[in-house]
Structures are given as C-alpha cells and as structure tokens.
mmCIF file of C-alpha atoms (C1' of nucleotides) in Angstrom:
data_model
loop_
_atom_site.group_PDB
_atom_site.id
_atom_site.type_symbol
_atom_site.label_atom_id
_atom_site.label_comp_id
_atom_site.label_asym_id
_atom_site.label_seq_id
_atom_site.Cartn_x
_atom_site.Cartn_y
_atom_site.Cartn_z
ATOM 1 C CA UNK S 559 0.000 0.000 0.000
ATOM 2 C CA UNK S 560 1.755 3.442 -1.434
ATOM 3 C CA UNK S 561 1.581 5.492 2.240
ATOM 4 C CA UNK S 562 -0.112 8.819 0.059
ATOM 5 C CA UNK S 563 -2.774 8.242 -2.559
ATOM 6 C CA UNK S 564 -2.692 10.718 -5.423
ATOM 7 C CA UNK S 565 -4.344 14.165 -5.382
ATOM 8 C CA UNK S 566 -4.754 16.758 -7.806
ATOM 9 C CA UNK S 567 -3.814 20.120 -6.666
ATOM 10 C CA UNK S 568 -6.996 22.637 -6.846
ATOM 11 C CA UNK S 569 -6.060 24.093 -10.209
ATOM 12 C CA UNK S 570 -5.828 20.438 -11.588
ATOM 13 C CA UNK S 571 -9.279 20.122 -10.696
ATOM 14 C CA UNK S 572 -11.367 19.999 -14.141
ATOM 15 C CA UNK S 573 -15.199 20.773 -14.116
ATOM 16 C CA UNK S 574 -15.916 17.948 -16.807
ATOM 17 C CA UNK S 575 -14.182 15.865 -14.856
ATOM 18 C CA UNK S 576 -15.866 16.589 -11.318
ATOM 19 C CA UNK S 577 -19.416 16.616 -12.964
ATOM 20 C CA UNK S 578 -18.782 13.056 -14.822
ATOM 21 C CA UNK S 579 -17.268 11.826 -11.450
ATOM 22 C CA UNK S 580 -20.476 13.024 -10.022
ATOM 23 C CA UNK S 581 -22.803 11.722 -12.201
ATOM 24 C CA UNK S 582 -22.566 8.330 -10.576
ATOM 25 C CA UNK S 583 -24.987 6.967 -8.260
ATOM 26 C CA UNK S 584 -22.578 5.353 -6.276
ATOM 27 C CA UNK S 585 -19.997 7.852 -6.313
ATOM 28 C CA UNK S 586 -22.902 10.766 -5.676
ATOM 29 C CA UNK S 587 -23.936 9.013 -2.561
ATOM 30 C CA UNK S 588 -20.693 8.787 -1.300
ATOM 31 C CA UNK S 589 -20.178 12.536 -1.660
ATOM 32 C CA UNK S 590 -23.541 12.633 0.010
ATOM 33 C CA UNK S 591 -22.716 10.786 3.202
ATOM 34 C CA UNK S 592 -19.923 12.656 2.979
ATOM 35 C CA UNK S 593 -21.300 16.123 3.391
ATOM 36 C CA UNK S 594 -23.965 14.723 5.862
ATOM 37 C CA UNK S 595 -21.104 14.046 8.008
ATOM 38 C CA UNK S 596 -19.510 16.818 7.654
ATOM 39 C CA UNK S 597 -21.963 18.032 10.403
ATOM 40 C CA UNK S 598 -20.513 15.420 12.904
ATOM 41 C CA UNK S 599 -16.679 14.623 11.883
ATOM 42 C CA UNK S 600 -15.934 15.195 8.594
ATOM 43 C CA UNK S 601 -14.481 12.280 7.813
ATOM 44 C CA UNK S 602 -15.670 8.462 6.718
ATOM 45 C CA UNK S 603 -13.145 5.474 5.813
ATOM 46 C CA UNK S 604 -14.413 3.049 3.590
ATOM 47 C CA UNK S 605 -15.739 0.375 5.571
ATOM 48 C CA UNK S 606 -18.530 2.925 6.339
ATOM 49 C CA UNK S 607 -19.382 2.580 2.686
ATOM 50 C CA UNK S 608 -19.314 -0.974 2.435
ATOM 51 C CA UNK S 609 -23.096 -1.969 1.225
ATOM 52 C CA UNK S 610 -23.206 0.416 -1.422
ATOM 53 C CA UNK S 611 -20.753 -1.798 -3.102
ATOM 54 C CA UNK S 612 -18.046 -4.925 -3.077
ATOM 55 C CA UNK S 613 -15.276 -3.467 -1.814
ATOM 56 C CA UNK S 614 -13.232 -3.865 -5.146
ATOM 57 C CA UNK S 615 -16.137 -1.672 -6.860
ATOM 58 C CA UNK S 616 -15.869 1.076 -4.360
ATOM 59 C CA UNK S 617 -11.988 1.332 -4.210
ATOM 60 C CA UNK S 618 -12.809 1.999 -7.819
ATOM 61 C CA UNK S 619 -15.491 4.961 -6.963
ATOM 62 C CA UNK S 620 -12.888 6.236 -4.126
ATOM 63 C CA UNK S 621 -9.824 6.138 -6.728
ATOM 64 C CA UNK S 622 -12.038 8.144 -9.171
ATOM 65 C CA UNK S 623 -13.090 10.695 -6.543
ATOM 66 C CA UNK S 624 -9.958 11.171 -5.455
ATOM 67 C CA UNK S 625 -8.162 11.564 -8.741
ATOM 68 C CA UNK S 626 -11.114 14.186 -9.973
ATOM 69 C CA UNK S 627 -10.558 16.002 -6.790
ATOM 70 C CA UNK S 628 -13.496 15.589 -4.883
ATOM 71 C CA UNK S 629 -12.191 14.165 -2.040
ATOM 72 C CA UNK S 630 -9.031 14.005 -0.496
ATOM 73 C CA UNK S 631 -7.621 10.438 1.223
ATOM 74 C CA UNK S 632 -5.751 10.299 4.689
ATOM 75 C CA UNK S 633 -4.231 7.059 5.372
ATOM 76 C CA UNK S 634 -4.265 6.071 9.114
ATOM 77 C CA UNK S 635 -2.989 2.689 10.398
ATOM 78 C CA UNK S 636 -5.054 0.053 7.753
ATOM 79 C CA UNK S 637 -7.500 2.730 7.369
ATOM 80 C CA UNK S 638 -8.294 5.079 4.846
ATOM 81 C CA UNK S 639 -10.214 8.361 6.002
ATOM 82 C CA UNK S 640 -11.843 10.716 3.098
ATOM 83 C CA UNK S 641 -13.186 14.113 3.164
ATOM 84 C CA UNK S 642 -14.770 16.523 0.849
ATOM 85 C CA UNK S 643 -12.432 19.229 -0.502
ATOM 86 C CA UNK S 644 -14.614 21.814 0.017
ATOM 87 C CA UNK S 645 -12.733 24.836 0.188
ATOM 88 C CA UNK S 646 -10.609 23.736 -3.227
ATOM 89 C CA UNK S 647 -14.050 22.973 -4.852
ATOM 90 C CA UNK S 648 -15.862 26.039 -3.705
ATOM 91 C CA UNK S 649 -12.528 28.391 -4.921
ATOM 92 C CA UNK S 650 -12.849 26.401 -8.377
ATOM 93 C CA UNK S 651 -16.526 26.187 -9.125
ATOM 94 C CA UNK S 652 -18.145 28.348 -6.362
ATOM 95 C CA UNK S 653 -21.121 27.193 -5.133
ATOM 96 C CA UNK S 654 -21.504 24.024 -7.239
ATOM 97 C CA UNK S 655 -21.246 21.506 -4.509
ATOM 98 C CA UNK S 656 -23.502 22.756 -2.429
ATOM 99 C CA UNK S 657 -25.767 22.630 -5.452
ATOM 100 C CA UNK S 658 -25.206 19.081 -6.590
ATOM 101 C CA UNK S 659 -25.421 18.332 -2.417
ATOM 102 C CA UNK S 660 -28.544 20.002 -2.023
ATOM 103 C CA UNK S 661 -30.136 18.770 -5.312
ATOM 104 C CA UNK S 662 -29.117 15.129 -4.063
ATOM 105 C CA UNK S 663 -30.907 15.766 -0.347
ATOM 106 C CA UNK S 664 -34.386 16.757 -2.210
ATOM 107 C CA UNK S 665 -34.208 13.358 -4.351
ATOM 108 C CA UNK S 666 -32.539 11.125 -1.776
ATOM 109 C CA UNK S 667 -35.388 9.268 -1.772
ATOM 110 C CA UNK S 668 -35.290 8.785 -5.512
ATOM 111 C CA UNK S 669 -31.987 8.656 -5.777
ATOM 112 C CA UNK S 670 -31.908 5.926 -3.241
ATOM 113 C CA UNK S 671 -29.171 7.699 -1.902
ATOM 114 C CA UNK S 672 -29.688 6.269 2.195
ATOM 115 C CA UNK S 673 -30.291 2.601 1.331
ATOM 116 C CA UNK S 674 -27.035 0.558 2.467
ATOM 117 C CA UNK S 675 -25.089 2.845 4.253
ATOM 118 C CA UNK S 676 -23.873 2.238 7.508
ATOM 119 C CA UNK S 677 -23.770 5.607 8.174
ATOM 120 C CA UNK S 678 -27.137 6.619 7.754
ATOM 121 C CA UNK S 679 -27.578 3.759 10.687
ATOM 122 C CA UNK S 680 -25.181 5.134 12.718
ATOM 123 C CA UNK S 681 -26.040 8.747 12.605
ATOM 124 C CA UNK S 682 -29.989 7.900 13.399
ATOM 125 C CA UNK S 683 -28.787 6.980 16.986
ATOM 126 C CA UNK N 1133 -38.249 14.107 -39.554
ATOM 127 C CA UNK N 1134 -40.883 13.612 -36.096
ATOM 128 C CA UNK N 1135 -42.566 16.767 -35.154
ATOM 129 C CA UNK N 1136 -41.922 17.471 -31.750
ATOM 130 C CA UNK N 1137 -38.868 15.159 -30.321
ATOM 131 C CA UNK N 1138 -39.374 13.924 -26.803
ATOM 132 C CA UNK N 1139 -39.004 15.947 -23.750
ATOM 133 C CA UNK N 1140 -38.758 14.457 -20.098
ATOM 134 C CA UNK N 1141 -41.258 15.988 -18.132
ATOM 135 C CA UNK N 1142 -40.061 18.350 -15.335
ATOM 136 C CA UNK N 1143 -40.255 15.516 -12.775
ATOM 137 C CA UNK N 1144 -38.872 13.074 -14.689
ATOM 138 C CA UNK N 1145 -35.557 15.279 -14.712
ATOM 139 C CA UNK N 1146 -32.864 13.212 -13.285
ATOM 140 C CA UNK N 1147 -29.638 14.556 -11.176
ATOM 141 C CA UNK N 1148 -27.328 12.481 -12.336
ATOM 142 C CA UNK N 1149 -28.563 11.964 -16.163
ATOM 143 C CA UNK N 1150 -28.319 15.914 -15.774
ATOM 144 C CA UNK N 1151 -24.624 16.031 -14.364
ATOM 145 C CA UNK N 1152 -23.450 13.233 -16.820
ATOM 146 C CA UNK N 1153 -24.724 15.138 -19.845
ATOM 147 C CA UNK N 1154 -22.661 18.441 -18.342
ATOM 148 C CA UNK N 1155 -19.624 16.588 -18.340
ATOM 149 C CA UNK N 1156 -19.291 16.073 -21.889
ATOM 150 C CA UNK N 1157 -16.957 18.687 -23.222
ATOM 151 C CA UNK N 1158 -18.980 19.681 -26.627
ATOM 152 C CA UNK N 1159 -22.390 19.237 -24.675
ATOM 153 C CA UNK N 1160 -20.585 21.557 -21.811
ATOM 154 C CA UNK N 1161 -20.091 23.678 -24.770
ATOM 155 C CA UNK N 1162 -23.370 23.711 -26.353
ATOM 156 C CA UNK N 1163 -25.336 24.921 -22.744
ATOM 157 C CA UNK N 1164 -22.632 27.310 -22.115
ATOM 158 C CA UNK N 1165 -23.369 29.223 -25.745
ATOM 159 C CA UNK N 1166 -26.879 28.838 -24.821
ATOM 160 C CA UNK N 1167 -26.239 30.437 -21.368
ATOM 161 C CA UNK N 1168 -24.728 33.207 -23.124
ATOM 162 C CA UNK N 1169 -27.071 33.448 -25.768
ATOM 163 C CA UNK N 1170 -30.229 33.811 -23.312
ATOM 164 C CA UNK N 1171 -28.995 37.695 -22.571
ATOM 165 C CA UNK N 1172 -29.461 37.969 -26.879
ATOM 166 C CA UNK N 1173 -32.576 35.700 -28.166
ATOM 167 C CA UNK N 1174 -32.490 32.174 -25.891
ATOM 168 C CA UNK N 1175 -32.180 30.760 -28.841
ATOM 169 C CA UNK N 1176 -30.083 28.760 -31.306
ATOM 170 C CA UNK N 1177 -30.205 26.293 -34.077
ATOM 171 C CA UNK N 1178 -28.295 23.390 -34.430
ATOM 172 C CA UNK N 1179 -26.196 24.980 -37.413
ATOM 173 C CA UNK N 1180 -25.083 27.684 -34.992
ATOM 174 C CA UNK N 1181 -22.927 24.731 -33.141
ATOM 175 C CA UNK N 1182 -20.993 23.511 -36.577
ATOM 176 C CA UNK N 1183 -17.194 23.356 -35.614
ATOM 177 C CA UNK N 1184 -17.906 21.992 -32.557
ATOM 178 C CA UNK N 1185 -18.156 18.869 -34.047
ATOM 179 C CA UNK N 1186 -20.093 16.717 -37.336
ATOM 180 C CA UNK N 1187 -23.590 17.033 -38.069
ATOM 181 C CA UNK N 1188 -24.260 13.612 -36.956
ATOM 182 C CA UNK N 1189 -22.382 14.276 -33.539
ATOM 183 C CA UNK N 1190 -23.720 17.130 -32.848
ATOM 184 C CA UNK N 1191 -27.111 15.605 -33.225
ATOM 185 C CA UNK N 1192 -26.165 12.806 -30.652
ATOM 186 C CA UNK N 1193 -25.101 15.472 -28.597
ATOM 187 C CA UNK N 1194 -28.392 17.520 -28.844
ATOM 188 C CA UNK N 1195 -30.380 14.302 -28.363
ATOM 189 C CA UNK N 1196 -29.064 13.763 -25.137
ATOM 190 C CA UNK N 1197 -29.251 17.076 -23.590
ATOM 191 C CA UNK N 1198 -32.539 16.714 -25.304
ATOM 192 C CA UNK N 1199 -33.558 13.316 -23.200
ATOM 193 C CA UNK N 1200 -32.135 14.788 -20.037
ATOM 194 C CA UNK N 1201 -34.304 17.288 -19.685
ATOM 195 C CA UNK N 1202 -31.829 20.423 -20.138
ATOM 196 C CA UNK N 1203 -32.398 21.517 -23.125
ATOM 197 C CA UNK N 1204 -35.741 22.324 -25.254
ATOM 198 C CA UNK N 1205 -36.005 21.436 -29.216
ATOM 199 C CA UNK N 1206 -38.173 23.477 -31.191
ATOM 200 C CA UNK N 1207 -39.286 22.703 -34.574
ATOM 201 C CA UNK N 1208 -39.538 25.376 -37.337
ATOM 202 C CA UNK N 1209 -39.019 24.659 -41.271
ATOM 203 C CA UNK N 1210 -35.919 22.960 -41.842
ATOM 204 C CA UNK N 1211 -34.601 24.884 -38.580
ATOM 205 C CA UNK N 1212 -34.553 23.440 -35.079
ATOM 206 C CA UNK N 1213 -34.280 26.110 -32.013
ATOM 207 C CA UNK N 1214 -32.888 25.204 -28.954
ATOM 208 C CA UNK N 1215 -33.088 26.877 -25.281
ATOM 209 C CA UNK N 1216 -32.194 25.433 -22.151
ATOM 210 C CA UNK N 1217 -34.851 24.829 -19.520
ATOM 211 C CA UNK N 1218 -34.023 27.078 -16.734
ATOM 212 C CA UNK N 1219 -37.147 27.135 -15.141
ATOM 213 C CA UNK N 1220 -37.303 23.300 -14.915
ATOM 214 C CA UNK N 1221 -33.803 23.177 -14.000
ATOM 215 C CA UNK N 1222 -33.737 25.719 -11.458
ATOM 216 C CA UNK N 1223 -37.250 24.093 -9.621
ATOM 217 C CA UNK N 1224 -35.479 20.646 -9.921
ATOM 218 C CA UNK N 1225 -32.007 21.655 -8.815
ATOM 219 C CA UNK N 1226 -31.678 24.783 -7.522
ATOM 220 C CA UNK N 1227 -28.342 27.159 -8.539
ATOM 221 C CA UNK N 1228 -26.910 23.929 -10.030
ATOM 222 C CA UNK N 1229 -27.458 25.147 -13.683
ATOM 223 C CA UNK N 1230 -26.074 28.692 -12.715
ATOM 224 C CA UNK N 1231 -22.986 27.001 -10.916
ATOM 225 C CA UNK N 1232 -22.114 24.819 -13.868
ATOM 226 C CA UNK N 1233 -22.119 27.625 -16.149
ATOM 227 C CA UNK N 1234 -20.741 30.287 -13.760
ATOM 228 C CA UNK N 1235 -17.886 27.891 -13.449
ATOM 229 C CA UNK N 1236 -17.663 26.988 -16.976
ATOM 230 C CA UNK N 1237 -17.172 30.416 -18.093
ATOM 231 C CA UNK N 1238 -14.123 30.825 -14.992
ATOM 232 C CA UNK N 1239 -12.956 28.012 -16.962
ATOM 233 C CA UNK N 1240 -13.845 29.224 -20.179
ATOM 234 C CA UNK N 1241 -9.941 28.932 -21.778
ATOM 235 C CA UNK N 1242 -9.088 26.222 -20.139
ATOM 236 C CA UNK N 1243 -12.242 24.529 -21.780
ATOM 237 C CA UNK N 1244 -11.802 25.569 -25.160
ATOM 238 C CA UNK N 1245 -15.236 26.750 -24.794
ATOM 239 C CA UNK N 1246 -15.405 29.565 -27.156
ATOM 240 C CA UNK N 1247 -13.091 27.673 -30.039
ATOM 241 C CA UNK N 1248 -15.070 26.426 -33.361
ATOM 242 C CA UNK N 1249 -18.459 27.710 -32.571
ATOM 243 C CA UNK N 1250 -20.273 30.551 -35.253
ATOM 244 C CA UNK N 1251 -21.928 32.137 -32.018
ATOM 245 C CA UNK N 1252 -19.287 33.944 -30.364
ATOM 246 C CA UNK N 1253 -18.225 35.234 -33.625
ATOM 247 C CA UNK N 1254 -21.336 36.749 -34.015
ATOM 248 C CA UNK N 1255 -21.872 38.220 -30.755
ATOM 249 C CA UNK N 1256 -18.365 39.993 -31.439
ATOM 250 C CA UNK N 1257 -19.597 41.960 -34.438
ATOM 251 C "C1'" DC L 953 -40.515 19.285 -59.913
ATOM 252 C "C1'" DC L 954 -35.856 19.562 -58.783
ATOM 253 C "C1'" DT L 955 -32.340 21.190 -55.995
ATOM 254 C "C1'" DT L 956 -30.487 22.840 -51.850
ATOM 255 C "C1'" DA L 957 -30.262 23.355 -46.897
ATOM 256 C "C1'" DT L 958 -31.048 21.391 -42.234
ATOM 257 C "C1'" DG L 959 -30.943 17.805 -39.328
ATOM 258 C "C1'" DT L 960 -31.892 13.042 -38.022
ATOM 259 C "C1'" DT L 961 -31.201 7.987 -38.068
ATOM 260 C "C1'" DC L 962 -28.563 3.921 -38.665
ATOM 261 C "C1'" DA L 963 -24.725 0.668 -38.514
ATOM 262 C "C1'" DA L 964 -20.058 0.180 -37.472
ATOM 263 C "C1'" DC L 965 -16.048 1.005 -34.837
ATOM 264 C "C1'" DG L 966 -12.932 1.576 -31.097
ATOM 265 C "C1'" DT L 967 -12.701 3.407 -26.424
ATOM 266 C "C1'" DT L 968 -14.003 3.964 -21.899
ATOM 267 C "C1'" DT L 969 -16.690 2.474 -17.969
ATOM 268 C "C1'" DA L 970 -18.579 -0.178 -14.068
ATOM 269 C "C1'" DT L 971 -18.489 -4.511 -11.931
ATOM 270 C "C1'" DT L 972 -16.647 -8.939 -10.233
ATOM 271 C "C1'" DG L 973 -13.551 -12.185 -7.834
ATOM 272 C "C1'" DA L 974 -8.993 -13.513 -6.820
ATOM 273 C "C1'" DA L 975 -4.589 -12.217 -5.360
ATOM 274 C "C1'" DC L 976 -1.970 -9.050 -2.963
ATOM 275 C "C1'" DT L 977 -0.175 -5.429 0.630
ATOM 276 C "C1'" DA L 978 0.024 -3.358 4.868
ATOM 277 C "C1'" DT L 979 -1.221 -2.716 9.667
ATOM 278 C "C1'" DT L 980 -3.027 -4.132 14.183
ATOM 279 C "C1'" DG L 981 -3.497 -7.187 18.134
ATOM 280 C "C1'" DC L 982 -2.707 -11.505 20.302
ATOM 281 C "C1'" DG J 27 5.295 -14.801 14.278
ATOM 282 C "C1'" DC J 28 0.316 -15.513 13.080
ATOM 283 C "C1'" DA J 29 -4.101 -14.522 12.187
ATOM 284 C "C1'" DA J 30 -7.425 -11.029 11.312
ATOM 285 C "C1'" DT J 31 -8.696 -6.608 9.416
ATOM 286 C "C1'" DA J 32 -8.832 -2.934 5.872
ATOM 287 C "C1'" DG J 33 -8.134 -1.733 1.331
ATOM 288 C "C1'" DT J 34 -5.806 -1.922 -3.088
ATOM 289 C "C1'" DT J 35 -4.484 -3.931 -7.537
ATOM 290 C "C1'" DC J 36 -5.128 -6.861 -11.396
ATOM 291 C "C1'" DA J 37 -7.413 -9.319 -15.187
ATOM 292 C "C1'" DA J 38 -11.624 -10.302 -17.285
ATOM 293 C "C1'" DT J 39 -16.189 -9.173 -18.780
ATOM 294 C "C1'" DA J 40 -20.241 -6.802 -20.457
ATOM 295 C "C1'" DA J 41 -22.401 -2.538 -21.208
ATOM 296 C "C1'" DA J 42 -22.364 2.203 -22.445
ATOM 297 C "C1'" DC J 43 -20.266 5.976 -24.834
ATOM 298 C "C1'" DG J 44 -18.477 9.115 -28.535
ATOM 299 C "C1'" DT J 45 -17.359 9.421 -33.251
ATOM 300 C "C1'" DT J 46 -17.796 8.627 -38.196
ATOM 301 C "C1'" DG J 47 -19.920 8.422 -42.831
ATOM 302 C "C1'" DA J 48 -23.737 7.063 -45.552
ATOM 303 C "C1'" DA J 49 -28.512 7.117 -46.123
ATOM 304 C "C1'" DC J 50 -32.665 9.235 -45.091
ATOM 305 C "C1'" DA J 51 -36.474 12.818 -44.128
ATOM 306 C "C1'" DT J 52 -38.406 17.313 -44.353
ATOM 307 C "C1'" DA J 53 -39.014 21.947 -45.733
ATOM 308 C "C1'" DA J 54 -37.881 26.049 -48.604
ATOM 309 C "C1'" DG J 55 -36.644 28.341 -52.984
ATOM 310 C "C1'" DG J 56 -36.167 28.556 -57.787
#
DNA sequence: CCTTATGTTCAACGTTTATTGAACTATTGC
DNA sequence: GCAATAGTTCAATAAACGTTGAACATAAGG
C-alpha cells in the first residue's frame, strides 16, 4: 500500500471531470454521506461505505473521486479516512457543490441515496 | 423528420442523467453558448454549433441534452431552435445550472469553450 | 418538380466504464 | 510470528459511450 494516494492540486481540478465523477450513483452518494457528516466529523473510511458496493467496486469509486478532486484520502494505520475538498471545490466552481449536495438531499429518496449505508444507521442513533 | 422530439417531463428530470450530460466537453459547450445566448434571443439552431463537431455528432449530442431534460427542441421549417430549460432546472435543482455555467465560463480557456463555434463570432460583431 | 439546406437515423467502430472475484499489501493485536 | 482486518491492484467481462460516414427525411426556394 503506497503510504499517500494521489491528489490533484486545486487548479488540476477539471469541471468535466468533477461533474462526470459526479454523475454516478454510487460515487454521488458517497459525496452525500460525505457532506452529511460533515456536520458530525468530517471524515468516513471506507468500511462505512461498504453496502453500497463490493469493496473492489468502491476502491474503484474512491480512486475516481480522489483523482477528480473531490475528495481528499488520509491514510491512518489500515484505514483510509476521506473528506470533501470543500474549500478547493468552492474556490474552483463556487457554489456548485452545495448545489449538486442540495439537489441530491431533495431526491434522496429517488436517488436511493440512504439505502445501504452504515452511516445513515449510525447517525440515526 | 418527427414533429416534436421527446421531452422528459419536469419531474422526470434526473440529477445524475443531468450532471453526466454536463460533463461532456462539446455538450458543456453547447449549454454554455446557450447560457450566453439567453442575454441575446435564448435561442439557437443546431447549425449555430458547426465546428464543434459533425452534423451527426452534434445531433447525438443535442439528443441527449434533449432526453435529459436540459435543453428544449423546437421545430420550425428545416430549422430546429434550442433553449435550455431554466425554469425546470432551477425548480429541480436549484443554482446547479447557474454554478455549472458560472464555473464553466471561470474556466472558459481552459475549456476551449469559445473555439469552433459561429456564435461567439457573431456576438463579437 | 428539382435542388439545396437542415438535421436526423442507422450501422459500425474503437474506447471507456462499471463490476466482479482472486490475489496481494500493509497494519493491528494476540 | 500468526491470524485477522482494511483496502488496493489486477485481469476479465459486459455494457455504455463518442465518433464517423452514408442514407434518409423534411421543408424552402427557384
């Protein structure tokens, strides 16, 4: 395991590149969960997303965030702890998170954006 | 040629149908030079996006910002006018539509945006 | 009616994408 | 050291995507 995943600095960040990584179900309910926690701590590892997806499929949805900029990975003992970058996001396309964010909380119903997440569970206690 | 082509109804708009059509470069394009068309007439033809890409292309790409619900085709003569759906857009996801483009237009170099497209050059005159 | 202009539709293609399971790496705790 | 835990990497697969040119459809102008 390389000790410090890739990231992009903020002016590598492309806007095609977010919107396609967002355009994923998967990948838009991890951002999601994400920015629900940001509330609490800010941070998930993986294992909290384990149910959306084999955990093959989701290092794949984590690699693709990370490399599009989305999120930023901070490797702790076996575990891997991810975060929104926010504050690189909002300087490159202001307000557009929050937009995409929002927009996912009024469908999360149709977007089935709670079903299989741990956290969800967690946070409803 | 059909009449009308097929619009999604407001509801059936989808978030992520919507940010995957954004993130195509040329269809990125094509709802920028709408964006910036809106402050002129709101609308274009087709043949106003020539040098973006081929006919048949481009018709792809209008097809499925068509079936995505962000774009309107109207039919007149030989001519087909286009206009984005801002009001649907905007009640769907709000500020997302202004935050793409806002953002697309920071980017606008970086993008190529404003390369191969008739519209700009006419604005300029 | 014939031609031209505008776009669409279709089939073909090569590329990219998401998904899977198996193998692998690295860290923690006993 | 050994087993368990947490994630990644790899190869394989099927589906979706973007692009192309040729054929088609429709309307307008002479």
């Amino acid at each position: 395991m390389s000790r410090t995943p890739l990231h992009p600095t903020r002016e590598q960040i492309e806007l095609p590149m977010v919107l396609d990584c967002l355009s994923d179900p998967i990948r838009l309910t991890i951002v999601y969960q994400l920015a629900q926690q940001e509330r609490v701590s800010s941070e998930l590892c993986c294992g909290d997303f384990n149910g959306l997806a084999g955990k093959s499929n989701l290092a794949y949805h984590f690699a693709k965030l990370r490399e599009c900029g989305v999120m930023q990975t901070r490797v702790a003992g076996t575990n891997r702890f991810m975060r929104l970058r926010r504050e690189d996001l909002e300087a490159r396309f202001p307000g557009l998170l929050d937009a995409v964010i929002n927009s996912a909380a009024k469908d999360a119903d149709r977007l089935q954006l709670l079903s299989g997440c741990d956290v969800v569970d967690a946070e409803s206690n």
